[in-house]
């Protein structure tokens, strides 16, 4: 039980279980393996930090029944939902170019997919950073998650910061941390128009 009275173990158990059910029911098969890894890794690290890893392991070990409601989301729709299309638009618009080193400000839900987009456009120097202390210092695949202070040092060395792909609260925090500093920063939510505003 946390200081606020929340049962953190129960919350992380439900989050892990619900994400397993949700992704399998609507994510296109070509993305499912990487999304499953990213989600499970995130909750594994957070549950370890909170001292409730057994709740995560219980949720991972349970057999689940996946209810489908019609067909899975199309690849095109999922790419919009997951912001893959927003990342691609950065190259179309010229905001990012091949060879530009990038800091992803926030791991978000789909870091493996976003890294794939960056690499497919010739960006191989990629850094992950996050505000959550449970993720910092740990790895998503081969990428160690840096603290915001460490990420800022990379920006000072010419890395282009990309934010807006994580939660709105995290994005606002990143923008507040970096406001007024002479870094190359792109907010996906602000700089890439959606269909309604395009």
N, CA and C atoms as an extended XYZ file, in Angstrom:
594
Properties=species:S:1:pos:R:3:atomname:S:1:resname:S:1:resid:I:1 pbc="F F F"
N         0.842       -1.186        0.000 N   UNK     1
C         0.000        0.000        0.000 CA  UNK     1
C         0.886        1.248        0.000 C   UNK     1
N         0.593        2.208       -0.862 N   UNK     2
C         1.396        3.428       -0.926 CA  UNK     2
C         0.979        4.380        0.185 C   UNK     2
N         1.751        5.476        0.334 N   UNK     3
C         1.443        6.476        1.357 CA  UNK     3
C         0.079        7.111        1.119 C   UNK     3
N        -0.354        7.145       -0.137 N   UNK     4
C        -1.656        7.741       -0.460 CA  UNK     4
C        -2.800        6.751       -0.281 C   UNK     4
N        -2.477        5.535        0.160 N   UNK     5
C        -3.522        4.537        0.378 CA  UNK     5
C        -3.837        3.691       -0.838 C   UNK     5
N        -3.116        3.889       -1.919 N   UNK     6
C        -3.359        3.096       -3.129 CA  UNK     6
C        -2.647        1.758       -3.030 C   UNK     6
N        -3.300        0.738       -3.519 N   UNK     7
C        -2.687       -0.590       -3.580 CA  UNK     7
C        -1.912       -0.677       -4.894 C   UNK     7
N        -0.635       -0.307       -4.839 N   UNK     8
C         0.184       -0.219       -6.050 CA  UNK     8
C         0.304       -1.578       -6.730 C   UNK     8
N         0.436       -2.633       -5.935 N   UNK     9
C         0.530       -3.973       -6.510 CA  UNK     9
C        -0.698       -4.325       -7.321 C   UNK     9
N        -1.858       -4.008       -6.774 N   UNK    10
C        -3.119       -4.292       -7.476 CA  UNK    10
C        -3.235       -3.456       -8.753 C   UNK    10
N        -2.850       -2.197       -8.664 N   UNK    11
C        -2.925       -1.307       -9.830 CA  UNK    11
C        -2.033       -1.820      -10.956 C   UNK    11
N        -0.784       -2.168      -10.635 N   UNK    12
C         0.138       -2.646      -11.673 CA  UNK    12
C        -0.279       -4.007      -12.215 C   UNK    12
N        -0.859       -4.827      -11.369 N   UNK    13
C        -1.400       -6.113      -11.825 CA  UNK    13
C        -2.483       -5.875      -12.875 C   UNK    13
N        -3.428       -4.983      -12.574 N   UNK    14
C        -4.531       -4.703      -13.499 CA  UNK    14
C        -4.036       -4.032      -14.784 C   UNK    14
N        -3.109       -3.093      -14.656 N   UNK    15
C        -2.565       -2.426      -15.844 CA  UNK    15
C        -1.897       -3.426      -16.780 C   UNK    15
N        -1.080       -4.294      -16.222 N   UNK    16
C        -0.382       -5.295      -17.034 CA  UNK    16
C        -1.369       -6.229      -17.712 C   UNK    16
N        -2.337       -6.714      -16.952 N   UNK    17
C        -3.333       -7.645      -17.485 CA  UNK    17
C        -4.190       -6.980      -18.555 C   UNK    17
N        -4.641       -5.761      -18.282 N   UNK    18
C        -5.500       -5.052      -19.236 CA  UNK    18
C        -4.774       -4.743      -20.536 C   UNK    18
N        -3.504       -4.362      -20.436 N   UNK    19
C        -2.739       -4.098      -21.657 CA  UNK    19
C        -2.543       -5.367      -22.470 C   UNK    19
N        -2.297       -6.480      -21.821 N   UNK    20
C        -2.152       -7.750      -22.551 CA  UNK    20
C        -3.426       -8.054      -23.337 C   UNK    20
N        -4.567       -7.874      -22.694 N   UNK    21
C        -5.849       -8.137      -23.374 CA  UNK    21
C        -6.081       -7.148      -24.518 C   UNK    21
N        -5.843       -5.881      -24.227 N   UNK    22
C        -6.145       -4.826      -25.197 CA  UNK    22
C        -5.310       -4.960      -26.457 C   UNK    22
N        -3.985       -5.075      -26.290 N   UNK    23
C        -3.119       -5.136      -27.468 CA  UNK    23
C        -3.469       -6.325      -28.356 C   UNK    23
N        -3.685       -7.481      -27.765 N   UNK    24
C        -3.966       -8.671      -28.576 CA  UNK    24
C        -5.272       -8.557      -29.343 C   UNK    24
N        -6.201       -7.784      -28.830 N   UNK    25
C        -7.508       -7.709      -29.480 CA  UNK    25
C        -7.554       -6.748      -30.660 C   UNK    25
N        -6.665       -5.731      -30.693 N   UNK    26
C        -6.793       -4.782      -31.805 CA  UNK    26
C        -5.499       -4.392      -32.515 C   UNK    26
N        -4.330       -4.727      -31.974 N   UNK    27
C        -3.069       -4.337      -32.620 CA  UNK    27
C        -2.771       -5.267      -33.797 C   UNK    27
N        -2.450       -4.719      -34.975 N   UNK    28
C        -2.069       -5.567      -36.114 CA  UNK    28
C        -0.897       -6.480      -35.752 C   UNK    28
N        -0.934       -7.686      -36.262 N   UNK    29
C         0.052       -8.702      -35.881 CA  UNK    29
C         1.496       -8.264      -36.116 C   UNK    29
N         1.744       -7.456      -37.149 N   UNK    30
C         3.126       -7.070      -37.461 CA  UNK    30
C         3.761       -6.210      -36.362 C   UNK    30
N         2.931       -5.594      -35.511 N   UNK    31
C         3.452       -4.749      -34.436 CA  UNK    31
C         3.375       -5.413      -33.065 C   UNK    31
N         2.647       -6.499      -32.958 N   UNK    32
C         2.270       -7.040      -31.650 CA  UNK    32
C         3.460       -7.457      -30.784 C   UNK    32
N         4.448       -8.103      -31.374 N   UNK    33
C         5.581       -8.587      -30.578 CA  UNK    33
C         6.334       -7.440      -29.908 C   UNK    33
N         6.614       -6.384      -30.668 N   UNK    34
C         7.377       -5.266      -30.108 CA  UNK    34
C         6.558       -4.481      -29.088 C   UNK    34
N         5.265       -4.332      -29.342 N   UNK    35
C         4.416       -3.620      -28.384 CA  UNK    35
C         4.299       -4.405      -27.086 C   UNK    35
N         4.157       -5.703      -27.212 N   UNK    36
C         4.079       -6.548      -26.019 CA  UNK    36
C         5.353       -6.420      -25.198 C   UNK    36
N         6.503       -6.437      -25.868 N   UNK    37
C         7.779       -6.277      -25.156 CA  UNK    37
C         7.823       -4.929      -24.437 C   UNK    37
N         7.507       -3.843      -25.163 N   UNK    38
C         7.599       -2.507      -24.573 CA  UNK    38
C         6.696       -2.372      -23.351 C   UNK    38
N         5.467       -2.868      -23.469 N   UNK    39
C         4.514       -2.766      -22.363 CA  UNK    39
C         4.975       -3.579      -21.163 C   UNK    39
N         5.373       -4.811      -21.408 N   UNK    40
C         5.791       -5.672      -20.303 CA  UNK    40
C         7.069       -5.158      -19.650 C   UNK    40
N         7.968       -4.627      -20.453 N   UNK    41
C         9.214       -4.091      -19.895 CA  UNK    41
C         8.919       -2.885      -19.003 C   UNK    41
N         8.042       -2.002      -19.467 N   UNK    42
C         7.689       -0.815      -18.687 CA  UNK    42
C         7.123       -1.202      -17.321 C   UNK    42
N         6.151       -2.106      -17.327 N   UNK    43
C         5.520       -2.479      -16.060 CA  UNK    43
C         6.440       -3.330      -15.188 C   UNK    43
N         7.323       -4.083      -15.809 N   UNK    44
C         8.308       -4.837      -15.034 CA  UNK    44
C         9.212       -3.886      -14.252 C   UNK    44
N         9.709       -2.853      -14.927 N   UNK    45
C        10.613       -1.906      -14.275 CA  UNK    45
C         9.900       -1.091      -13.198 C   UNK    45
N         8.683       -0.639      -13.497 N   UNK    46
C         7.945        0.162      -12.519 CA  UNK    46
C         7.574       -0.684      -11.304 C   UNK    46
N         7.140       -1.920      -11.538 N   UNK    47
C         6.761       -2.783      -10.408 CA  UNK    47
C         7.977       -3.119       -9.542 C   UNK    47
N         9.136       -3.262      -10.167 N   UNK    48
C        10.363       -3.518       -9.404 CA  UNK    48
C        10.707       -2.316       -8.535 C   UNK    48
N        10.599       -1.121       -9.120 N   UNK    49
C        10.868        0.105       -8.356 CA  UNK    49
C         9.918        0.226       -7.165 C   UNK    49
N         8.650       -0.134       -7.378 N   UNK    50
C         7.634        0.001       -6.327 CA  UNK    50
C         7.638       -1.158       -5.335 C   UNK    50
N         8.485       -2.169       -5.581 N   UNK    51
C         8.564       -3.305       -4.671 CA  UNK    51
C         7.402       -4.276       -4.778 C   UNK    51
N         6.764       -4.310       -5.950 N   UNK    52
C         5.599       -5.199       -6.142 CA  UNK    52
C         5.780       -6.061       -7.398 C   UNK    52
N         6.999       -6.514       -7.629 N   UNK    53
C         7.285       -7.281       -8.845 CA  UNK    53
C         6.443       -8.552       -8.936 C   UNK    53
N         6.074       -9.117       -7.790 N   UNK    54
C         5.264      -10.335       -7.805 CA  UNK    54
C         3.897      -10.088       -8.455 C   UNK    54
N         3.378       -8.876       -8.340 N   UNK    55
C         2.100       -8.540       -8.989 CA  UNK    55
C         2.250       -8.553      -10.505 C   UNK    55
N         3.373       -8.007      -10.978 N   UNK    56
C         3.655       -8.031      -12.416 CA  UNK    56
C         3.788       -9.469      -12.906 C   UNK    56
N         4.561      -10.280      -12.197 N   UNK    57
C         4.781      -11.672      -12.611 CA  UNK    57
C         3.478      -12.464      -12.617 C   UNK    57
N         2.606      -12.176      -11.666 N   UNK    58
C         1.304      -12.847      -11.627 CA  UNK    58
C         0.489      -12.492      -12.872 C   UNK    58
N         0.483      -11.209      -13.240 N   UNK    59
C        -0.283      -10.760      -14.410 CA  UNK    59
C         0.278      -11.331      -15.707 C   UNK    59
N         1.598      -11.459      -15.788 N   UNK    60
C         2.239      -12.014      -16.982 CA  UNK    60
C         1.973      -13.506      -17.100 C   UNK    60
N         1.904      -14.171      -15.959 N   UNK    61
C         1.749      -15.625      -15.967 CA  UNK    61
C         0.332      -16.119      -16.166 C   UNK    61
N        -0.642      -15.232      -16.032 N   UNK    62
C        -2.039      -15.659      -16.148 CA  UNK    62
C        -2.431      -15.916      -17.598 C   UNK    62
N        -3.218      -16.945      -17.792 N   UNK    63
C        -3.807      -17.169      -19.114 CA  UNK    63
C        -4.957      -16.194      -19.267 C   UNK    63
N        -5.050      -15.596      -20.431 N   UNK    64
C        -6.101      -14.601      -20.639 CA  UNK    64
C        -6.980      -14.995      -21.814 C   UNK    64
N        -8.225      -14.600      -21.702 N   UNK    65
C        -9.163      -14.784      -22.805 CA  UNK    65
C        -9.294      -13.441      -23.507 C   UNK    65
N        -8.988      -13.437      -24.784 N   UNK    66
C        -9.029      -12.189      -25.544 CA  UNK    66
C       -10.314      -12.133      -26.349 C   UNK    66
N       -11.112      -11.107      -26.070 N   UNK    67
C       -12.353      -10.916      -26.821 CA  UNK    67
C       -12.075       -9.956      -27.966 C   UNK    67
N       -12.444      -10.350      -29.152 N   UNK    68
C       -12.269       -9.471      -30.308 CA  UNK    68
C       -13.623       -8.922      -30.721 C   UNK    68
N       -13.609       -7.689      -31.138 N   UNK    69
C       -14.831       -7.024      -31.578 CA  UNK    69
C       -14.651       -6.642      -33.043 C   UNK    69
N       -14.912       -7.584      -33.911 N   UNK    70
C       -14.673       -7.358      -35.326 CA  UNK    70
C       -13.206       -7.539      -35.654 C   UNK    70
N       -12.768       -6.904      -36.733 N   UNK    71
C       -11.384       -7.044      -37.172 CA  UNK    71
C       -10.451       -6.168      -36.340 C   UNK    71
N        -9.171       -6.540      -36.364 N   UNK    72
C        -8.166       -5.704      -35.711 CA  UNK    72
C        -8.045       -4.382      -36.468 C   UNK    72
N        -7.455       -3.422      -35.822 N   UNK    73
C        -7.219       -2.126      -36.448 CA  UNK    73
C        -6.343       -2.303      -37.686 C   UNK    73
N        -6.626       -1.560      -38.738 N   UNK    74
C        -5.785       -1.635      -39.936 CA  UNK    74
C        -4.404       -1.066      -39.618 C   UNK    74
N        -3.421       -1.444      -40.421 N   UNK    75
C        -2.058       -0.933      -40.221 CA  UNK    75
C        -2.051        0.593      -40.299 C   UNK    75
N        -2.765        1.143      -41.277 N   UNK    76
C        -2.794        2.597      -41.449 CA  UNK    76
C        -3.385        3.292      -40.221 C   UNK    76
N        -4.502        2.785      -39.728 N   UNK    77
C        -5.130        3.390      -38.547 CA  UNK    77
C        -4.247        3.246      -37.313 C   UNK    77
N        -3.609        2.085      -37.188 N   UNK    78
C        -2.756        1.897      -36.020 CA  UNK    78
C        -1.540        2.815      -36.078 C   UNK    78
N        -0.999        3.041      -37.265 N   UNK    79
C         0.155        3.934      -37.385 CA  UNK    79
C        -0.208        5.363      -36.980 C   UNK    79
N        -1.450        5.770      -37.227 N   UNK    80
C        -1.897        7.089      -36.758 CA  UNK    80
C        -2.083        7.082      -35.244 C   UNK    80
N        -2.730        6.040      -34.747 N   UNK    81
C        -2.977        5.913      -33.307 CA  UNK    81
C        -1.672        5.892      -32.512 C   UNK    81
N        -0.690        5.170      -32.996 N   UNK    82
C         0.579        4.984      -32.276 CA  UNK    82
C         1.585        6.098      -32.534 C   UNK    82
N         1.237        7.054      -33.386 N   UNK    83
C         2.082        8.188      -33.754 CA  UNK    83
C         3.259        7.805      -34.650 C   UNK    83
N         3.247        6.596      -35.188 N   UNK    84
C         4.259        6.232      -36.186 CA  UNK    84
C         4.196        7.213      -37.346 C   UNK    84
N         2.977        7.548      -37.777 N   UNK    85
C         2.828        8.472      -38.912 CA  UNK    85
C         3.347        9.864      -38.555 C   UNK    85
N         3.209       10.272      -37.292 N   UNK    86
C         3.744       11.568      -36.867 CA  UNK    86
C         5.267       11.593      -36.963 C   UNK    86
N         5.886       10.489      -36.558 N   UNK    87
C         7.346       10.403      -36.660 CA  UNK    87
C         7.785       10.457      -38.125 C   UNK    87
N         7.079        9.767      -38.993 N   UNK    88
C         7.426        9.810      -40.422 CA  UNK    88
C         7.284       11.221      -40.975 C   UNK    88
N         6.264       11.927      -40.518 N   UNK    89
C         6.019       13.284      -40.999 CA  UNK    89
C         7.183       14.220      -40.668 C   UNK    89
N         7.902       13.933      -39.600 N   UNK    90
C         9.056       14.767      -39.256 CA  UNK    90
C        10.099       14.765      -40.362 C   UNK    90
N        10.222       13.649      -41.058 N   UNK    91
C        11.186       13.553      -42.160 CA  UNK    91
C        10.624       14.190      -43.431 C   UNK    91
N         9.332       14.000      -43.659 N   UNK    92
C         8.692       14.602      -44.838 CA  UNK    92
C         8.767       16.128      -44.750 C   UNK    92
N         8.544       16.664      -43.544 N   UNK    93
C         8.548       18.115      -43.347 CA  UNK    93
C         9.960       18.696      -43.245 C   UNK    93
N        10.958       17.832      -43.097 N   UNK    94
C        12.332       18.301      -42.973 CA  UNK    94
C        12.745       18.676      -41.561 C   UNK    94
N        11.866       18.449      -40.579 N   UNK    95
C        12.224       18.759      -39.192 CA  UNK    95
C        13.308       17.821      -38.671 C   UNK    95
N        13.338       16.607      -39.203 N   UNK    96
C        14.421       15.668      -38.917 CA  UNK    96
C        15.042       15.223      -40.228 C   UNK    96
N        16.349       15.001      -40.207 N   UNK    97
C        17.062       14.530      -41.390 CA  UNK    97
C        17.900       13.310      -41.035 C   UNK    97
N        18.193       12.533      -42.047 N   UNK    98
C        19.038       11.355      -41.863 CA  UNK    98
C        20.341       11.746      -41.174 C   UNK    98
N        20.744       10.953      -40.197 N   UNK    99
C        22.001       11.202      -39.501 CA  UNK    99
C        21.902       12.106      -38.292 C   UNK    99
N        20.735       12.743      -38.082 N   UNK   100
C        20.561       13.616      -36.923 CA  UNK   100
C        20.431       12.785      -35.651 C   UNK   100
N        21.281       12.992      -34.645 N   UNK   101
C        21.113       12.242      -33.392 CA  UNK   101
C        19.863       12.725      -32.654 C   UNK   101
N        19.136       11.804      -32.033 N   UNK   102
C        17.832       12.120      -31.443 CA  UNK   102
C        17.740       11.636      -29.999 C   UNK   102
N        17.134       12.475      -29.159 N   UNK   103
C        16.721       12.081      -27.810 CA  UNK   103
C        15.205       11.972      -27.808 C   UNK   103
N        14.672       10.802      -27.479 N   UNK   104
C        13.231       10.654      -27.284 CA  UNK   104
C        12.925       11.019      -25.838 C   UNK   104
N        12.237       12.133      -25.639 N   UNK   105
C        11.926       12.624      -24.294 CA  UNK   105
C        10.673       11.922      -23.785 C   UNK   105
N        10.880       10.793      -23.143 N   UNK   106
C         9.790        9.947      -22.674 CA  UNK   106
C         9.788        8.646      -23.450 C   UNK   106
N         9.757        7.533      -22.725 N   UNK   107
C         9.699        6.228      -23.405 CA  UNK   107
C         8.333        6.009      -24.034 C   UNK   107
N         7.278        6.482      -23.378 N   UNK   108
C         5.939        6.310      -23.921 CA  UNK   108
C         5.558        4.843      -24.048 C   UNK   108
N         4.529        4.587      -24.849 N   UNK   109
C         4.018        3.220      -24.985 CA  UNK   109
C         4.716        2.404      -26.065 C   UNK   109
N         5.267        3.069      -27.087 N   UNK   110
C         5.749        2.329      -28.251 CA  UNK   110
C         7.184        2.676      -28.654 C   UNK   110
N         8.136        2.716      -27.735 N   UNK   111
C         9.488        3.152      -28.111 CA  UNK   111
C        10.139        2.300      -29.189 C   UNK   111
N         9.900        0.994      -29.184 N   UNK   112
C        10.523        0.136      -30.208 CA  UNK   112
C        10.038        0.504      -31.604 C   UNK   112
N         8.763        0.849      -31.726 N   UNK   113
C         8.215        1.219      -33.035 CA  UNK   113
C         8.772        2.554      -33.496 C   UNK   113
N         8.881        3.510      -32.595 N   UNK   114
C         9.409        4.824      -32.969 CA  UNK   114
C        10.886        4.735      -33.327 C   UNK   114
N        11.626        3.937      -32.588 N   UNK   115
C        13.042        3.732      -32.916 CA  UNK   115
C        13.171        3.105      -34.299 C   UNK   115
N        12.294        2.164      -34.628 N   UNK   116
C        12.316        1.554      -35.964 CA  UNK   116
C        12.136        2.601      -37.055 C   UNK   116
N        11.214        3.553      -36.838 N   UNK   117
C        10.988        4.610      -37.832 CA  UNK   117
C        12.241        5.464      -37.976 C   UNK   117
N        12.812        5.872      -36.862 N   UNK   118
C        14.026        6.697      -36.912 CA  UNK   118
C        15.154        5.975      -37.649 C   UNK   118
N        15.352        4.709      -37.327 N   UNK   119
C        16.422        3.942      -37.973 CA  UNK   119
C        16.154        3.754      -39.461 C   UNK   119
N        14.896        3.570      -39.829 N   UNK   120
C        14.567        3.382      -41.248 CA  UNK   120
C        14.824        4.645      -42.065 C   UNK   120
N        14.950        5.794      -41.385 N   UNK   121
C        15.251        7.058      -42.061 CA  UNK   121
C        16.700        7.497      -41.828 C   UNK   121
N        17.547        6.556      -41.442 N   UNK   122
C        18.976        6.852      -41.364 CA  UNK   122
C        19.450        7.452      -40.063 C   UNK   122
N        18.637        7.353      -39.001 N   UNK   123
C        19.066        7.844      -37.690 CA  UNK   123
C        19.386        6.646      -36.810 C   UNK   123
N        20.650        6.522      -36.454 N   UNK   124
C        21.085        5.393      -35.634 CA  UNK   124
C        21.566        5.809      -34.251 C   UNK   124
N        21.814        7.103      -34.075 N   UNK   125
C        22.268        7.616      -32.781 CA  UNK   125
C        21.036        8.084      -32.013 C   UNK   125
N        20.464        7.184      -31.206 N   UNK   126
C        19.181        7.421      -30.545 CA  UNK   126
C        19.332        7.204      -29.043 C   UNK   126
N        18.783        8.132      -28.280 N   UNK   127
C        18.826        8.054      -26.820 CA  UNK   127
C        17.397        8.103      -26.289 C   UNK   127
N        17.098        7.252      -25.310 N   UNK   128
C        15.818        7.292      -24.599 CA  UNK   128
C        16.019        7.993      -23.262 C   UNK   128
N        15.049        8.818      -22.882 N   UNK   129
C        15.076        9.427      -21.559 CA  UNK   129
C        13.663        9.411      -20.993 C   UNK   129
N        13.554        9.412      -19.665 N   UNK   130
C        12.226        9.372      -19.056 CA  UNK   130
C        12.251       10.065      -17.704 C   UNK   130
N        11.078       10.559      -17.310 N   UNK   131
C        10.928       11.223      -16.022 CA  UNK   131
C        10.738       10.225      -14.884 C   UNK   131
N        10.354        9.001      -15.219 N   UNK   132
C        10.072        7.978      -14.211 CA  UNK   132
C        11.374        7.337      -13.728 C   UNK   132
N        11.668        7.510      -12.446 N   UNK   133
C        12.904        6.971      -11.888 CA  UNK   133
C        13.009        5.464      -11.957 C   UNK   133
N        11.872        4.789      -12.111 N   UNK   134
C        11.894        3.333      -12.232 CA  UNK   134
C        12.439        2.858      -13.564 C   UNK   134
N        12.390        3.734      -14.569 N   UNK   135
C        12.899        3.383      -15.896 CA  UNK   135
C        14.354        3.812      -16.070 C   UNK   135
N        14.721        4.933      -15.455 N   UNK   136
C        16.066        5.503      -15.614 CA  UNK   136
C        17.134        4.516      -15.134 C   UNK   136
N        18.166        4.353      -15.970 N   UNK   137
C        19.270        3.460      -15.638 CA  UNK   137
C        19.047        2.031      -16.072 C   UNK   137
N        17.859        1.746      -16.579 N   UNK   138
C        17.534        0.408      -17.081 CA  UNK   138
C        17.448        0.436      -18.600 C   UNK   138
N        17.292       -0.727      -19.198 N   UNK   139
C        17.312       -0.811      -20.659 CA  UNK   139
C        15.987       -1.267      -21.248 C   UNK   139
N        15.659       -0.669      -22.388 N   UNK   140
C        14.669       -1.182      -23.326 CA  UNK   140
C        15.503       -1.739      -24.475 C   UNK   140
N        15.508       -3.039      -24.617 N   UNK   141
C        16.399       -3.679      -25.583 CA  UNK   141
C        17.828       -3.190      -25.325 C   UNK   141
N        18.508       -2.641      -26.340 N   UNK   142
C        19.897       -2.211      -26.111 CA  UNK   142
C        20.006       -0.756      -25.663 C   UNK   142
N        18.870       -0.090      -25.449 N   UNK   143
C        18.885        1.341      -25.138 CA  UNK   143
C        18.722        1.595      -23.643 C   UNK   143
N        19.755        2.161      -23.036 N   UNK   144
C        19.644        2.527      -21.622 CA  UNK   144
C        18.849        3.817      -21.497 C   UNK   144
N        17.944        3.866      -20.533 N   UNK   145
C        17.107        5.047      -20.320 CA  UNK   145
C        17.870        6.049      -19.453 C   UNK   145
N        18.038        7.256      -19.985 N   UNK   146
C        18.765        8.306      -19.278 CA  UNK   146
C        17.820        9.166      -18.452 C   UNK   146
N        18.368        9.808      -17.439 N   UNK   147
C        17.606       10.789      -16.664 CA  UNK   147
C        17.453       12.056      -17.506 C   UNK   147
N        16.507       12.940      -17.152 N   UNK   148
C        16.391       14.208      -17.881 CA  UNK   148
C        17.686       15.017      -17.886 C   UNK   148
N        18.413       15.030      -16.769 N   UNK   149
C        19.685       15.771      -16.723 CA  UNK   149
C        20.699       15.191      -17.708 C   UNK   149
N        20.764       13.860      -17.772 N   UNK   150
C        21.685       13.211      -18.712 CA  UNK   150
C        21.265       13.486      -20.151 C   UNK   150
N        19.954       13.472      -20.391 N   UNK   151
C        19.451       13.743      -21.739 CA  UNK   151
C        19.773       15.168      -22.160 C   UNK   151
N        19.667       16.091      -21.215 N   UNK   152
C        19.953       17.487      -21.530 CA  UNK   152
C        21.413       17.674      -21.933 C   UNK   152
N        22.299       16.914      -21.321 N   UNK   153
C        23.711       16.971      -21.717 CA  UNK   153
C        23.879       16.520      -23.166 C   UNK   153
N        23.115       15.500      -23.575 N   UNK   154
C        23.174       15.031      -24.959 CA  UNK   154
C        22.654       16.105      -25.912 C   UNK   154
N        21.598       16.819      -25.482 N   UNK   155
C        21.072       17.903      -26.313 CA  UNK   155
C        22.117       18.992      -26.482 C   UNK   155
N        22.885       19.227      -25.427 N   UNK   156
C        23.962       20.210      -25.507 CA  UNK   156
C        25.052       19.806      -26.479 C   UNK   156
N        25.093       18.512      -26.814 N   UNK   157
C        26.069       18.003      -27.784 CA  UNK   157
C        25.474       17.891      -29.182 C   UNK   157
N        24.267       18.440      -29.377 N   UNK   158
C        23.682       18.474      -30.715 CA  UNK   158
C        22.571       17.476      -30.976 C   UNK   158
N        22.168       16.711      -29.967 N   UNK   159
C        21.048       15.787      -30.153 CA  UNK   159
C        19.743       16.569      -30.264 C   UNK   159
N        18.892       16.162      -31.190 N   UNK   160
C        17.590       16.794      -31.405 CA  UNK   160
C        16.574       16.135      -30.469 C   UNK   160
N        15.892       16.932      -29.652 N   UNK   161
C        14.911       16.403      -28.696 CA  UNK   161
C        13.545       16.277      -29.355 C   UNK   161
N        12.921       15.115      -29.206 N   UNK   162
C        11.557       14.899      -29.695 CA  UNK   162
C        10.680       14.559      -28.498 C   UNK   162
N         9.595       15.321      -28.315 N   UNK   163
C         8.642       15.022      -27.251 CA  UNK   163
C         7.229       15.076      -27.837 C   UNK   163
N         6.231       14.804      -27.019 N   UNK   164
C         4.851       14.823      -27.494 CA  UNK   164
C         4.292       13.454      -27.780 C   UNK   164
N         5.132       12.427      -27.702 N   UNK   165
C         4.684       11.060      -27.965 CA  UNK   165
C         4.345       10.334      -26.676 C   UNK   165
N         4.686       10.946      -25.547 N   UNK   166
C         4.389       10.358      -24.245 CA  UNK   166
C         3.088       10.985      -23.744 C   UNK   166
N         2.797       10.891      -22.456 N   UNK   167
C         1.559       11.473      -21.939 CA  UNK   167
C         1.607       12.996      -22.039 C   UNK   167
N         0.428       13.623      -22.044 N   UNK   168
C         0.363       15.081      -22.117 CA  UNK   168
C         1.084       15.712      -20.921 C   UNK   168
N         0.900       15.118      -19.742 N   UNK   169
C         1.554       15.643      -18.537 CA  UNK   169
C         3.071       15.579      -18.676 C   UNK   169
N         3.573       14.432      -19.152 N   UNK   170
C         5.023       14.295      -19.343 CA  UNK   170
C         5.542       15.292      -20.371 C   UNK   170
N         4.792       15.454      -21.459 N   UNK   171
C         5.201       16.395      -22.500 CA  UNK   171
C         5.296       17.809      -21.940 C   UNK   171
N         4.294       18.215      -21.156 N   UNK   172
C         4.316       19.553      -20.555 CA  UNK   172
C         5.500       19.709      -19.602 C   UNK   172
N         5.818       18.643      -18.862 N   UNK   173
C         6.963       18.695      -17.943 CA  UNK   173
C         8.270       18.841      -18.713 C   UNK   173
N         8.419       18.066      -19.792 N   UNK   174
C         9.621       18.175      -20.622 CA  UNK   174
C         9.753       19.588      -21.195 C   UNK   174
N         8.662       20.133      -21.704 N   UNK   175
C         8.712       21.467      -22.301 CA  UNK   175
C         9.079       22.516      -21.252 C   UNK   175
N         8.576       22.331      -20.036 N   UNK   176
C         8.918       23.244      -18.951 CA  UNK   176
C        10.404       23.143      -18.598 C   UNK   176
N        10.925       21.919      -18.561 N   UNK   177
C        12.346       21.708      -18.256 CA  UNK   177
C        13.253       22.342      -19.301 C   UNK   177
N        12.816       22.299      -20.560 N   UNK   178
C        13.685       22.724      -21.661 CA  UNK   178
C        13.385       24.137      -22.153 C   UNK   178
N        12.349       24.766      -21.604 N   UNK   179
C        11.920       26.084      -22.082 CA  UNK   179
C        13.054       27.106      -21.989 C   UNK   179
N        13.217       27.852      -23.076 N   UNK   180
C        14.198       28.927      -23.078 CA  UNK   180
C        15.624       28.495      -23.321 C   UNK   180
N        15.821       27.202      -23.550 N   UNK   181
C        17.179       26.715      -23.779 CA  UNK   181
C        17.403       26.496      -25.272 C   UNK   181
N        18.624       26.690      -25.698 N   UNK   182
C        18.933       26.692      -27.132 CA  UNK   182
C        19.156       25.282      -27.666 C   UNK   182
N        18.133       24.443      -27.534 N   UNK   183
C        18.207       23.089      -28.068 CA  UNK   183
C        17.245       22.966      -29.241 C   UNK   183
N        17.525       22.001      -30.100 N   UNK   184
C        16.573       21.673      -31.155 CA  UNK   184
C        15.502       20.771      -30.557 C   UNK   184
N        14.273       21.283      -30.452 N   UNK   185
C        13.184       20.554      -29.803 CA  UNK   185
C        11.979       20.506      -30.732 C   UNK   185
N        11.408       19.331      -30.883 N   UNK   186
C        10.187       19.172      -31.666 CA  UNK   186
C         9.124       18.526      -30.793 C   UNK   186
N         7.968       19.183      -30.685 N   UNK   187
C         6.810       18.628      -29.981 CA  UNK   187
C         5.889       18.033      -31.036 C   UNK   187
N         5.774       16.724      -31.063 N   UNK   188
C         4.955       16.065      -32.081 CA  UNK   188
C         3.515       16.543      -32.060 C   UNK   188
N         2.966       16.801      -30.888 N   UNK   189
C         1.569       17.204      -30.792 CA  UNK   189
C         1.342       18.603      -31.344 C   UNK   189
N         2.348       19.461      -31.245 N   UNK   190
C         2.198       20.848      -31.681 CA  UNK   190
C         2.626       21.051      -33.128 C   UNK   190
N         3.694       20.381      -33.528 N   UNK   191
C         4.320       20.686      -34.807 CA  UNK   191
C         3.822       19.844      -35.968 C   UNK   191
N         3.204       18.713      -35.676 N   UNK   192
C         2.700       17.869      -36.758 CA  UNK   192
C         1.188       17.917      -36.734 C   UNK   192
N         0.529       18.523      -37.724 N   UNK   193
C        -0.929       18.664      -37.687 CA  UNK   193
C        -1.634       17.329      -37.813 C   UNK   193
N        -2.782       17.213      -37.116 N   UNK   194
C        -3.590       16.014      -37.316 CA  UNK   194
C        -4.530       16.248      -38.488 C   UNK   194
N        -5.347       15.238      -38.805 N   UNK   195
C        -6.200       15.323      -39.990 CA  UNK   195
C        -7.196       16.473      -39.892 C   UNK   195
N        -7.680       16.772      -38.683 N   UNK   196
C        -8.697       17.800      -38.510 CA  UNK   196
C        -8.142       19.187      -38.783 C   UNK   196
N        -6.876       19.404      -38.409 N   UNK   197
C        -6.305       20.739      -38.563 CA  UNK   197
C        -5.500       20.899      -39.842 C   UNK   197
N        -5.267       19.776      -40.558 N   UNK   198
C        -4.443       19.834      -41.763 CA  UNK   198
C        -5.195       20.502      -42.906 C   UNK   198
